[in-house]
Short mmCIF file of C-alpha atoms in Angstrom, two decimals:
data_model
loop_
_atom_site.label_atom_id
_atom_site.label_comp_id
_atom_site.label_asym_id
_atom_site.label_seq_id
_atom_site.Cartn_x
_atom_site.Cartn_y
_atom_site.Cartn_z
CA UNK X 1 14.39 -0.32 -8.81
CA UNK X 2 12.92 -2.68 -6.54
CA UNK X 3 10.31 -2.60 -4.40
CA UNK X 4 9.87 -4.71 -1.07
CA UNK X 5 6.48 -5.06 0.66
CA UNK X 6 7.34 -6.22 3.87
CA UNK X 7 4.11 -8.58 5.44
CA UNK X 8 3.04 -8.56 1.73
CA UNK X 9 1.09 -11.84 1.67
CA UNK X 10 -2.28 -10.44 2.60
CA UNK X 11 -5.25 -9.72 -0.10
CA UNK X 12 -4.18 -5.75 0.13
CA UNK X 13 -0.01 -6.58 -0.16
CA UNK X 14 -0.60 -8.87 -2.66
CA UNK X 15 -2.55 -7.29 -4.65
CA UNK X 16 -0.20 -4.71 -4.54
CA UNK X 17 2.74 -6.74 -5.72
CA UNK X 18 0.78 -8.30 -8.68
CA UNK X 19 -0.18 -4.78 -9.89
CA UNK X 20 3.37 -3.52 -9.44
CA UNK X 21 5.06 -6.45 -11.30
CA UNK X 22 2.29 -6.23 -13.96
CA UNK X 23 4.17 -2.89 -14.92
CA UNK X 24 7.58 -3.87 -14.86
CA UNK X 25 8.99 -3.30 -11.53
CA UNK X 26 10.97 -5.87 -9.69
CA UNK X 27 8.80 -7.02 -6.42
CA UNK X 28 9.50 -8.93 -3.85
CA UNK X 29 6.93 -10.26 -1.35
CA UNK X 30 8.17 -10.35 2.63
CA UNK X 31 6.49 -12.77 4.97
CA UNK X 32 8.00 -13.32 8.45
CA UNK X 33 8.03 -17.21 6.86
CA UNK X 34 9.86 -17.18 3.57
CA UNK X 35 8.62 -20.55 2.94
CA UNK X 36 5.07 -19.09 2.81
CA UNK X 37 5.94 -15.72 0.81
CA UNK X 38 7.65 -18.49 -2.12
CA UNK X 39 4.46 -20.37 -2.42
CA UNK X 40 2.63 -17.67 -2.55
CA UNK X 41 4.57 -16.20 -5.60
CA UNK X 42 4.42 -19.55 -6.91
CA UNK X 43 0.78 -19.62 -6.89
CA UNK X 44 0.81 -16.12 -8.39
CA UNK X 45 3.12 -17.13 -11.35
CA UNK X 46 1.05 -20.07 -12.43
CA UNK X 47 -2.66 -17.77 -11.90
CA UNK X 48 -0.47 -15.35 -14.81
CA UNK X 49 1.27 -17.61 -17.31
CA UNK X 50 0.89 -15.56 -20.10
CA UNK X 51 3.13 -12.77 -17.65
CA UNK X 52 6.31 -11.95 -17.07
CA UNK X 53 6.46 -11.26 -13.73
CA UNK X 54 9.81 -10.32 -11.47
CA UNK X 55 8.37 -11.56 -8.30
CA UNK X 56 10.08 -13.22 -5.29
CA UNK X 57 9.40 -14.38 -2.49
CA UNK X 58 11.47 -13.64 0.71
CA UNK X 59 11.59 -13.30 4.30
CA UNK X 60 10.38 -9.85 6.00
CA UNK X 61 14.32 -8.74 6.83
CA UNK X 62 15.16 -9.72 3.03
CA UNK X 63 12.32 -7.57 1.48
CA UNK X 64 13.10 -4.78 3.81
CA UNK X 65 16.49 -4.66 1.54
CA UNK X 66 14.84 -3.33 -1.39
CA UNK X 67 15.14 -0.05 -2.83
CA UNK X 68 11.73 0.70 -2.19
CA UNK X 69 9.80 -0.88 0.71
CA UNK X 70 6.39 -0.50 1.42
CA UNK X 71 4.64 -1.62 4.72
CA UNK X 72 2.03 -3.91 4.08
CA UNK X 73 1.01 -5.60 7.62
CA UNK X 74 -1.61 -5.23 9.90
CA UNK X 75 -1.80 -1.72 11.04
CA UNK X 76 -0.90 -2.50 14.71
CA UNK X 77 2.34 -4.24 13.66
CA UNK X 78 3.54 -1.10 11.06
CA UNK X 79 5.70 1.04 13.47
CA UNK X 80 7.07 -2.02 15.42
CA UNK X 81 7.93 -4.05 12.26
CA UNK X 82 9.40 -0.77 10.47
CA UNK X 83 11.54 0.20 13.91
CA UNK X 84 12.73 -3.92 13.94
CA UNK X 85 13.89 -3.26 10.28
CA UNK X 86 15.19 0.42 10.93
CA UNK X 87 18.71 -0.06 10.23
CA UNK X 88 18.04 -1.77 6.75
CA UNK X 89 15.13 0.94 5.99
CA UNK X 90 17.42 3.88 6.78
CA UNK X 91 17.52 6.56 3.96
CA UNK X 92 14.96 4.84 2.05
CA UNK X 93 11.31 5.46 0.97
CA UNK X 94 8.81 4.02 3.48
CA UNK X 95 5.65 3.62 2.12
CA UNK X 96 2.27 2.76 4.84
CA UNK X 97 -0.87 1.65 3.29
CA UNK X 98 -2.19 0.30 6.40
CA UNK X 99 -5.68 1.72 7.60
CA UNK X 100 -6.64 1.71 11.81
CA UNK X 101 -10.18 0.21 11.95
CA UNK X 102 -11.99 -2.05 14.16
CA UNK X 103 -15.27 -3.85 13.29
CA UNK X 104 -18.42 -2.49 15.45
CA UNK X 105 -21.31 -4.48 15.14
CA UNK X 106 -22.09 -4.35 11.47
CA UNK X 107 -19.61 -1.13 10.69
CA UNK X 108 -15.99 -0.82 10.42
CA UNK X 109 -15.25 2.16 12.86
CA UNK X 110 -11.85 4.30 12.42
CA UNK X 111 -9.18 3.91 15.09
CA UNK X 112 -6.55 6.76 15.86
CA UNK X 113 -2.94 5.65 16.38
CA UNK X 114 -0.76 7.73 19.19
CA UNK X 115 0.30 10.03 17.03
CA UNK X 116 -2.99 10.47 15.01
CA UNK X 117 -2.10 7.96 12.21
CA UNK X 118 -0.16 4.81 11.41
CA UNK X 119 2.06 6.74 8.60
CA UNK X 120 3.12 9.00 11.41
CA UNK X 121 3.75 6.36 13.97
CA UNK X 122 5.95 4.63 11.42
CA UNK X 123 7.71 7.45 11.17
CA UNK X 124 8.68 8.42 14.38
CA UNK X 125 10.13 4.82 14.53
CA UNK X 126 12.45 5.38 11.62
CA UNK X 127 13.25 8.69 11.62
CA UNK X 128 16.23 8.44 9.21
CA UNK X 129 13.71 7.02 6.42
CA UNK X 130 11.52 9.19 4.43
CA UNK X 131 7.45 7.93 4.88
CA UNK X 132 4.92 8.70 2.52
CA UNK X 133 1.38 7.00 3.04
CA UNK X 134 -0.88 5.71 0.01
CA UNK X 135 -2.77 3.38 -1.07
CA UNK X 136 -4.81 2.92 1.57
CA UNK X 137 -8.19 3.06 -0.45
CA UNK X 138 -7.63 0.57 -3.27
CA UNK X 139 -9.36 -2.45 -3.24
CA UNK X 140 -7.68 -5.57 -2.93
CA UNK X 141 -9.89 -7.84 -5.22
CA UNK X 142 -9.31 -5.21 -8.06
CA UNK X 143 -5.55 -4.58 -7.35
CA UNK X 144 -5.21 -7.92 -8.14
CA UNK X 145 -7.17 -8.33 -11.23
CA UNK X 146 -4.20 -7.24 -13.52
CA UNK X 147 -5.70 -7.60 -16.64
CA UNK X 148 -7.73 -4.44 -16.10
CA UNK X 149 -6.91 -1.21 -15.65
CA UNK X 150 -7.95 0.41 -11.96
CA UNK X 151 -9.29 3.66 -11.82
CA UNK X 152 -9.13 5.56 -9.05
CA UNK X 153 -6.93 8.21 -6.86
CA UNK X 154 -3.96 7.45 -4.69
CA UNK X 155 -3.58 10.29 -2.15
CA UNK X 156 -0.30 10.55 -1.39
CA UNK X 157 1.60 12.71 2.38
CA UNK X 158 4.76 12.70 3.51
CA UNK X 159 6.63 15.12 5.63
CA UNK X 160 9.53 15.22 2.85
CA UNK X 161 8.29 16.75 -0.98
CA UNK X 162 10.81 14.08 -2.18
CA UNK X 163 8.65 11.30 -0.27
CA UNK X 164 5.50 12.68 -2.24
CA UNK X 165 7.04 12.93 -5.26
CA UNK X 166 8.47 9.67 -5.53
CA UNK X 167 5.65 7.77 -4.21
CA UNK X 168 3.36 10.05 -7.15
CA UNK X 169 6.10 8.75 -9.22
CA UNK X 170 5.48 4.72 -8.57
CA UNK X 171 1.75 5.36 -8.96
CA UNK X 172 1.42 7.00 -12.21
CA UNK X 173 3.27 3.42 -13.96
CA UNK X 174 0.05 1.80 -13.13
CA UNK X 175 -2.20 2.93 -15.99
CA UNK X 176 -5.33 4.75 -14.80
CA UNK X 177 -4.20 5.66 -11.35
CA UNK X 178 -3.50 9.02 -10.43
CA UNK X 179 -1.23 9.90 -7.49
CA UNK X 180 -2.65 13.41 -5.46
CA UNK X 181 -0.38 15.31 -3.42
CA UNK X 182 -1.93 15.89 -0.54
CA UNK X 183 0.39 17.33 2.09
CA UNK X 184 2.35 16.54 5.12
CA UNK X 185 1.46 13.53 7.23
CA UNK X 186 -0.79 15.27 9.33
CA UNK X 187 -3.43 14.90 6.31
CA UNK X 188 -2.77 10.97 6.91
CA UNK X 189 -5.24 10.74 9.88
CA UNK X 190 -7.93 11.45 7.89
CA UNK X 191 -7.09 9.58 4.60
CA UNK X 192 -6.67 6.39 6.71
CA UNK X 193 -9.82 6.72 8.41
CA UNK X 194 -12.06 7.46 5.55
CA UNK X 195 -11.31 3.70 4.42
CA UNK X 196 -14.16 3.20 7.04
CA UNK X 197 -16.03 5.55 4.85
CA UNK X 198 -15.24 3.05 1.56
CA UNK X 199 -16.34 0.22 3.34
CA UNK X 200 -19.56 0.91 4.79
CA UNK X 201 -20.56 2.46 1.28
CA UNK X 202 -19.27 -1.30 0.07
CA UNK X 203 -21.77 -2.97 1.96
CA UNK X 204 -24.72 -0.74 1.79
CA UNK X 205 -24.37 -0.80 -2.02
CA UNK X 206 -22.28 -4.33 -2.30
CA UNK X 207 -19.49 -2.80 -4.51
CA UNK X 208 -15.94 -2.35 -4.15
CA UNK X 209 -15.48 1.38 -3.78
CA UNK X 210 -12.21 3.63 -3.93
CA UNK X 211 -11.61 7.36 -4.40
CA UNK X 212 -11.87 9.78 -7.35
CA UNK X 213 -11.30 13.64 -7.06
CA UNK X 214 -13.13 15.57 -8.74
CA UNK X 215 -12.25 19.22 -10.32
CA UNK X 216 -8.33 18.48 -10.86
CA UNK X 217 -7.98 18.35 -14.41
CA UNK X 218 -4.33 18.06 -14.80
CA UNK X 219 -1.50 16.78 -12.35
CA UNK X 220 2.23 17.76 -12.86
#
């Protein structure tokens, strides 16, 4: 399998990709300049000698070929990149891990999409595709740092069980992440926004937080 992230040069997408490859899956990194997505694999594969890592770099319309492709840019550009890409995402897991927010003052405040989240939006732009959204509250710095494992929760909606279940699927290679089901994309709103949440507990306490749920002892 591969997986695309289309707009997956930022901290969060690339992070992403490094953690993905660092498991074994085939990645390729989208940019809308393909000249800028190669360099920055190049610069990846030289920070990771010692790795063998199946990373590319491509243009947004050749990531969004994958088998997999995950949505990786800015949260106002998800739905219109994902409907410019529909035909090549149709019948194909969609994953959003883009979060609404807008800085006030000293906070990051949570913003609500038309339809009440950015996983939904990108949906109703490519119907045809199945949408899950996840990892919305994993740091970037540590996503990166592929030499350790990252603990933490991915909660994981969809409006298709198979979306879920695949997405759960992709998480639990990455030792010491646990994918949650957590429902149907109307429990997206919320999981985006509580990235505001994470960050304001970042800065008061100058960590890097993410999410662990407590009282689930076992996950089929």
């Amino acid at each position: 399998m591969e997986i695309g992230l289309v707009g997956g040069t930022g901290p969060a997408g690339k992070g992403l990709a490094l953690r993905l490859a660092s498991v074994g899956h085939a990645v390729a990194i989208g940019s809308r300049s393909a000249l800028r997505s190669a360099e920055l694999v190049d610069e990846l594969l030289e920070e990771h000698p010692q790795r063998d890592l199946d990373l590319q770099g491509l243009s947004n319309s050749q990531a969004a070929l994958a088998d997999v492709v995950i949505i990786a840019t800015p949260w106002d550009a998800c739905a219109p990149t994902a409907a410019e890409y529909e035909p090549r995402l149709k019948g194909k897991l969609v994953i959003c891990m883009a979060n609404a927010l807008a800085r006030v003052g000293n906070e990051f405040h949570a913003l609500y999409p038309p339809r009440g989240s950015i996983a939904a939006d990108v949906q109703a732009a490519i119907p045809d595709s199945r949408v899950a959204a996840a990892f919305q509250h994993l740091p970037a710095k540590e996503l990166g740092e592929i030499d350790k494992d990252m603990i933490g929760d991915v909660l994981v909606c969809a409006d298709r069980q198979e979306a879920i279940d695949e997405t759960m699927a992709i998480v639990n290679t990455m030792p010491a992440l646990r994918a949650l089901d957590c429902g149907s994309l109307s429990n997206a709103a919320p999981i985006e926004a509580f990235t505001a949440v994470l960050l304001q507990l970042n800065k008061k306490y100058k960590t890097r937080s993410a999410v662990q749920v407590t009282g689930i002892e076992e996950v089929q």
